[in-house]
Protein backbone atom coordinates (compact mmCIF):
# COMPACT_ATOMS: atom_id res chain seq x y z
CA MET A 1 6.83 -14.36 12.07
CA ALA A 2 5.19 -12.70 9.22
CA THR A 3 3.37 -15.31 6.86
CA VAL A 4 1.23 -14.59 3.77
CA GLU A 5 -1.33 -16.87 2.28
CA THR A 6 0.42 -19.42 -0.15
CA THR A 7 -2.02 -21.29 -1.89
CA THR A 8 -4.16 -18.06 -3.95
CA THR A 9 -1.80 -15.46 -4.19
CA GLN A 10 0.77 -14.87 -6.83
CA PRO A 11 4.45 -15.54 -6.09
CA ARG A 12 5.28 -11.41 -6.78
CA GLU A 13 2.52 -10.53 -4.43
CA ARG A 14 2.98 -13.17 -1.76
CA ILE A 15 6.98 -11.90 -1.94
CA LEU A 16 5.48 -8.23 -1.67
CA GLY A 17 3.36 -8.88 1.22
CA ALA A 18 5.84 -10.73 3.43
CA ALA A 19 8.58 -8.29 2.65
CA THR A 20 5.97 -5.40 3.53
CA ALA A 21 4.88 -7.26 6.86
CA LEU A 22 8.43 -7.91 7.95
CA LEU A 23 9.75 -4.22 7.41
CA ALA A 24 6.96 -3.24 9.47
CA GLU A 25 7.45 -5.83 12.68
CA GLY A 26 11.18 -5.73 12.33
CA GLY A 27 12.26 -2.29 10.32
CA ARG A 28 14.82 -2.92 7.72
CA ASP A 29 17.40 -5.39 8.93
CA ALA A 30 14.27 -8.00 9.21
CA VAL A 31 13.76 -8.08 5.38
CA SER A 32 16.34 -10.54 4.31
CA THR A 33 16.29 -12.84 1.72
CA ARG A 34 16.04 -15.88 3.84
CA ALA A 35 13.23 -14.39 6.16
CA VAL A 36 11.34 -13.16 2.72
CA SER A 37 11.39 -16.55 1.48
CA ALA A 38 10.32 -18.42 4.30
CA ALA A 39 7.26 -15.85 4.99
CA ALA A 40 6.33 -16.27 1.47
CA GLY A 41 6.62 -19.94 0.81
CA VAL A 42 9.30 -19.18 -2.50
CA GLN A 43 12.74 -20.06 -3.35
CA ALA A 44 15.19 -17.21 -3.06
CA GLN A 45 15.65 -17.42 -6.91
CA THR A 46 12.06 -16.50 -7.25
CA ILE A 47 12.76 -13.21 -5.40
CA TYR A 48 15.52 -12.42 -7.50
CA ARG A 49 13.65 -13.29 -11.03
CA HIS A 50 10.89 -10.82 -9.88
CA PHE A 51 13.08 -8.09 -8.21
CA GLY A 52 16.27 -8.51 -9.47
CA ASP A 53 17.76 -8.33 -6.01
CA MET A 54 16.67 -7.61 -2.30
CA GLN A 55 17.25 -3.73 -2.90
CA GLY A 56 14.84 -3.97 -6.10
CA LEU A 57 12.04 -5.82 -3.76
CA LEU A 58 12.66 -3.02 -1.01
CA ASP A 59 12.44 -0.36 -3.82
CA GLU A 60 8.94 -1.64 -4.65
CA VAL A 61 8.01 -2.15 -0.99
CA ALA A 62 8.74 1.67 -0.83
CA ARG A 63 6.50 2.45 -4.03
CA ARG A 64 3.69 0.56 -3.05
CA GLY A 65 3.45 2.02 0.38
CA TYR A 66 4.27 5.30 -0.54
CA ALA A 67 1.63 5.53 -3.29
CA SER A 68 -1.81 6.38 -1.20
CA TYR A 69 0.27 9.11 0.23
CA LEU A 70 1.55 10.53 -2.76
CA ALA A 71 -1.76 10.23 -4.26
CA ALA A 72 -3.45 12.47 -1.76
CA LYS A 73 -0.32 14.81 -2.00
CA GLN A 74 -1.10 15.51 -5.63
CA ALA A 75 -4.86 15.32 -5.52
CA GLN A 76 -5.00 18.56 -3.53
CA GLY A 77 -7.13 21.06 -5.60
CA GLU A 78 -4.99 23.37 -7.94
CA ASP A 79 -6.74 26.39 -7.36
CA ASP A 80 -6.30 26.09 -3.21
CA ASP A 81 -4.49 28.41 -2.00
CA PRO A 82 -0.70 27.04 -2.24
CA VAL A 83 0.17 28.63 1.36
CA THR A 84 -2.66 26.27 2.58
CA ARG A 85 -1.39 23.06 0.34
CA LEU A 86 1.95 23.97 2.22
CA ARG A 87 0.80 23.39 5.70
CA ASN A 88 -1.65 20.52 4.37
CA GLY A 89 1.38 19.08 2.87
CA TRP A 90 3.73 19.26 5.91
CA ASP A 91 0.53 17.77 8.09
CA MET A 92 0.35 14.81 5.74
CA HIS A 93 3.90 13.95 5.45
CA VAL A 94 4.43 13.78 9.29
CA ALA A 95 1.26 11.95 9.98
CA PHE A 96 2.42 9.29 7.11
CA GLY A 97 5.77 8.96 8.69
CA LEU A 98 3.92 8.47 12.37
CA ALA A 99 1.41 5.80 10.40
CA ASN A 100 4.47 3.82 8.81
CA PRO A 101 7.29 4.41 11.00
CA ALA A 102 9.24 1.62 9.46
CA LEU A 103 8.84 2.47 5.78
CA TYR A 104 9.28 6.08 6.49
CA ARG A 105 12.87 5.38 8.07
CA LEU A 106 13.49 3.14 5.05
CA LEU A 107 12.82 5.71 2.95
CA TYR A 108 14.34 8.44 4.55
CA THR A 109 17.42 6.95 6.57
CA GLU A 110 18.53 4.19 4.33
CA PRO A 111 21.89 4.78 3.56
CA ARG A 112 22.26 4.93 -0.19
CA PRO A 113 25.18 7.05 -1.47
CA GLY A 114 24.25 9.32 -4.25
CA GLN A 115 20.67 7.47 -4.68
CA GLN A 116 17.18 8.10 -3.28
CA PHE A 117 13.82 5.91 -3.75
CA ALA A 118 12.29 7.11 -6.87
CA VAL A 119 9.27 7.67 -4.77
CA THR A 120 10.67 10.45 -2.59
CA GLY A 121 11.84 12.09 -5.49
CA ASP A 122 8.15 12.19 -7.23
CA ALA A 123 7.24 13.66 -3.45
CA GLN A 124 9.84 16.64 -3.85
CA GLN A 125 8.64 17.43 -7.21
CA VAL A 126 5.44 17.94 -5.90
CA LEU A 127 6.53 19.95 -3.20
CA LEU A 128 8.84 22.10 -5.78
CA ALA A 129 5.33 22.66 -7.75
CA ILE A 130 3.60 23.96 -4.66
CA VAL A 131 6.41 26.25 -3.75
CA GLU A 132 6.77 27.40 -7.11
CA ARG A 133 2.98 28.36 -6.88
CA VAL A 134 3.37 30.52 -3.72
CA ALA A 135 6.33 32.54 -5.11
CA ARG A 136 4.10 33.50 -8.56
CA ALA A 137 1.42 34.37 -6.06
CA GLY A 138 3.93 36.88 -4.61
CA ARG A 139 4.21 35.29 -1.38
CA LEU A 140 7.73 33.79 -1.32
CA ARG A 141 10.40 35.69 -0.31
CA THR A 142 13.41 33.29 -0.82
CA GLY A 143 14.42 31.32 -4.05
CA VAL A 144 11.73 28.12 -4.85
CA GLU A 145 14.49 25.28 -4.47
CA PRO A 146 16.08 27.03 -1.06
CA ALA A 147 12.67 27.44 0.29
CA ALA A 148 11.71 23.59 -0.69
CA ALA A 149 14.84 22.16 0.78
CA MET A 150 14.00 24.12 4.15
CA ILE A 151 10.68 22.92 4.25
CA HIS A 152 11.61 19.27 3.52
CA SER A 153 14.51 19.11 5.77
CA ALA A 154 12.85 20.63 8.59
CA GLY A 155 9.50 18.22 7.89
CA MET A 156 11.67 15.44 7.77
CA GLY A 157 13.78 16.21 11.12
CA VAL A 158 10.35 16.92 12.92
CA THR A 159 8.98 13.32 11.57
CA LEU A 160 11.73 11.33 12.51
CA THR A 161 11.78 12.89 16.04
CA LEU A 162 8.45 12.07 16.79
CA ILE A 163 8.86 8.47 15.45
CA ALA A 164 11.41 8.16 17.95
CA ALA A 165 8.90 9.56 20.56
CA GLN A 166 6.26 7.35 19.52
CA ALA A 167 8.46 4.05 19.69
CA ASP A 168 9.53 5.13 23.27
CA GLY A 169 5.88 5.88 24.34
CA ARG A 170 6.79 9.84 24.81
CA LEU A 171 4.86 11.22 21.80
CA SER A 172 2.58 13.35 24.02
CA HIS A 173 5.81 14.74 25.35
CA TYR A 174 6.39 16.46 22.07
CA GLU A 175 2.66 17.95 21.71
CA GLY A 176 2.70 21.10 19.32
CA LEU A 177 6.28 20.30 17.89
CA SER A 178 5.17 19.68 14.63
CA GLU A 179 3.06 22.98 14.39
CA ASN A 180 5.70 25.36 16.15
CA VAL A 181 8.20 24.15 13.84
CA ARG A 182 6.20 24.39 10.74
CA GLU A 183 5.07 27.86 11.45
CA ALA A 184 8.52 28.98 12.41
CA VAL A 185 9.79 27.51 9.02
CA LEU A 186 7.24 29.29 6.90
CA ASP A 187 7.46 32.42 8.55
CA SER A 188 11.03 32.45 7.54
CA VAL A 189 10.31 31.98 3.60
CA LEU A 190 7.07 33.25 3.11
CA ALA A 191 6.27 37.11 2.73
CA PRO A 192 3.01 38.55 4.72
CA ALA A 193 -0.30 38.37 2.89
CA PRO A 194 -1.43 41.01 1.05
CA ALA A 195 -3.76 43.65 3.21
CA ARG A 196 -7.13 43.91 1.88
CA ASP A 197 -10.30 45.75 2.74
CA ASP A 198 -13.67 46.25 0.95
CA HIS A 199 -12.36 48.53 -1.46
CA VAL A 200 -8.69 48.06 -2.26
CA VAL A 201 -6.51 44.95 -2.79
CA ALA A 202 -2.80 45.39 -1.98
CA ARG A 203 -0.39 44.23 -4.64
CA PRO A 204 1.58 41.14 -3.70
CA GLY A 205 4.95 42.05 -2.04
CA THR A 206 4.26 45.58 -0.27
CA GLY A 207 6.22 46.08 2.21
CA SER A 208 9.62 45.40 3.46
CA HIS A 209 10.23 42.44 1.70
CA SER A 210 8.76 43.99 -1.56
CA ALA A 211 11.93 43.69 -3.99
CA ALA A 212 12.57 40.08 -2.87
CA VAL A 213 9.19 38.99 -3.24
CA HIS A 214 9.04 40.55 -6.81
CA ALA A 215 12.69 39.16 -7.40
CA VAL A 216 11.64 35.49 -6.93
CA ALA A 217 7.84 35.82 -8.49
CA LEU A 218 9.83 37.27 -11.72
CA LYS A 219 12.24 34.43 -11.80
CA SER A 220 9.59 31.68 -11.18
CA LEU A 221 7.31 33.35 -13.96
CA MET A 222 10.51 33.20 -16.42
CA ARG A 223 10.60 29.40 -16.24
CA ASP A 224 7.79 29.17 -18.73
CA GLY A 225 10.21 30.90 -21.14
CA VAL A 226 10.88 34.50 -21.96
CA ARG A 227 11.20 34.34 -25.84
CA SER A 228 12.55 37.86 -26.22
CA LEU A 229 15.65 37.02 -24.24
CA THR A 230 18.36 34.86 -25.05
CA SER A 231 19.23 31.61 -22.91
CA GLY A 232 22.46 33.67 -21.71
CA GLU A 233 20.40 36.59 -21.08
CA ARG A 234 17.77 34.74 -18.95
CA THR A 235 20.72 33.03 -16.96
CA LEU A 236 22.39 36.45 -16.18
CA LEU A 237 18.76 38.08 -15.28
CA GLY A 238 18.23 35.22 -12.84
CA GLU A 239 21.67 35.74 -11.30
CA TRP A 240 20.28 39.30 -10.90
CA LEU A 241 17.45 38.43 -9.09
CA ASP A 242 18.74 35.70 -7.02
CA ARG A 243 21.11 38.45 -5.73
CA VAL A 244 18.46 40.76 -5.22
CA ALA A 245 16.05 38.31 -3.20
CA ALA A 246 19.12 37.55 -0.95
CA GLU A 247 20.20 40.91 -0.13
CA ASP A 248 16.78 42.22 0.47
CA SER A 249 15.78 39.33 2.62
CA ALA A 250 19.29 39.58 4.52
CA VAL A 251 18.38 43.30 5.18
CA ALA A 252 14.78 43.03 6.37
CA GLY A 253 15.69 39.98 8.48
CA THR A 254 18.51 42.37 10.13
CA ALA A 255 15.67 44.98 10.76
CA THR A 256 13.07 42.72 12.14
CA ALA A 257 15.63 40.99 14.40
CA GLY A 258 16.95 44.92 15.35
CA THR A 259 13.36 45.48 16.30
CA ALA A 260 11.92 42.55 17.87
CA GLU A 261 10.45 42.46 21.60
CA PRO A 262 12.47 40.28 23.57
CA GLY A 263 11.25 36.80 23.84
CA ALA A 264 9.03 37.76 20.87
CA GLY A 265 8.09 34.86 18.27
CA SER A 266 9.60 32.13 20.79
CA ALA A 267 8.14 28.59 20.14
CA ARG A 268 6.35 26.25 22.80
CA ARG A 269 8.64 24.04 24.07
CA PRO A 270 7.60 20.32 23.30
């Protein structure tokens, strides 16, 4: 049974400590008003006075637990290669989930129709900003939002799979899963890196995905504002660029599939 020091810690901190410990020990269902009150040595009314209700308490537990992870993700240098930042961000996300399985499940599987924890929204904005930089570097061949959604949903699925395997003592059976899925997802949204030699630097987006890459990059740059165009003109141009990117990517993907060797690109089984 989780307990916290009741003589020196302020009631708010005792309540948070108790809720955090109960969550880690028994998951969301263990964090009840009665259990938190007993572990923190407070009355139920004290919880409500500080946090409004139990959902408010869980929100604060989630915010605190996620804070260090989010800070580390935000601290990655702006001068770093944005594709490298995507890979690092994926690995950090999976590592956070495995280190904090109960908190991760609370954040990403708690049924709250039409809502999300504020901290996961913050993390999504960090991901969008990184994908935006990838687009501006001429390395993205899909829209920013669709690419971010693919990366986020795949990363979340992998993390929950590994958390379940870890709980069953089968984590070693899934060695390489995260890296394989990560690279498969990135391959589907990234354009090849520009070719380089000692004298020539190729322009971003040259090759089979040129139109899509440039369309995505231009739309991303337009977010800073194009004063020479009206709002309606920017909207229309954005729609045209989306169509160019979607059509070019589809054509290139069909061509790639048609010329691929049998068995090429298959991932290792976990």
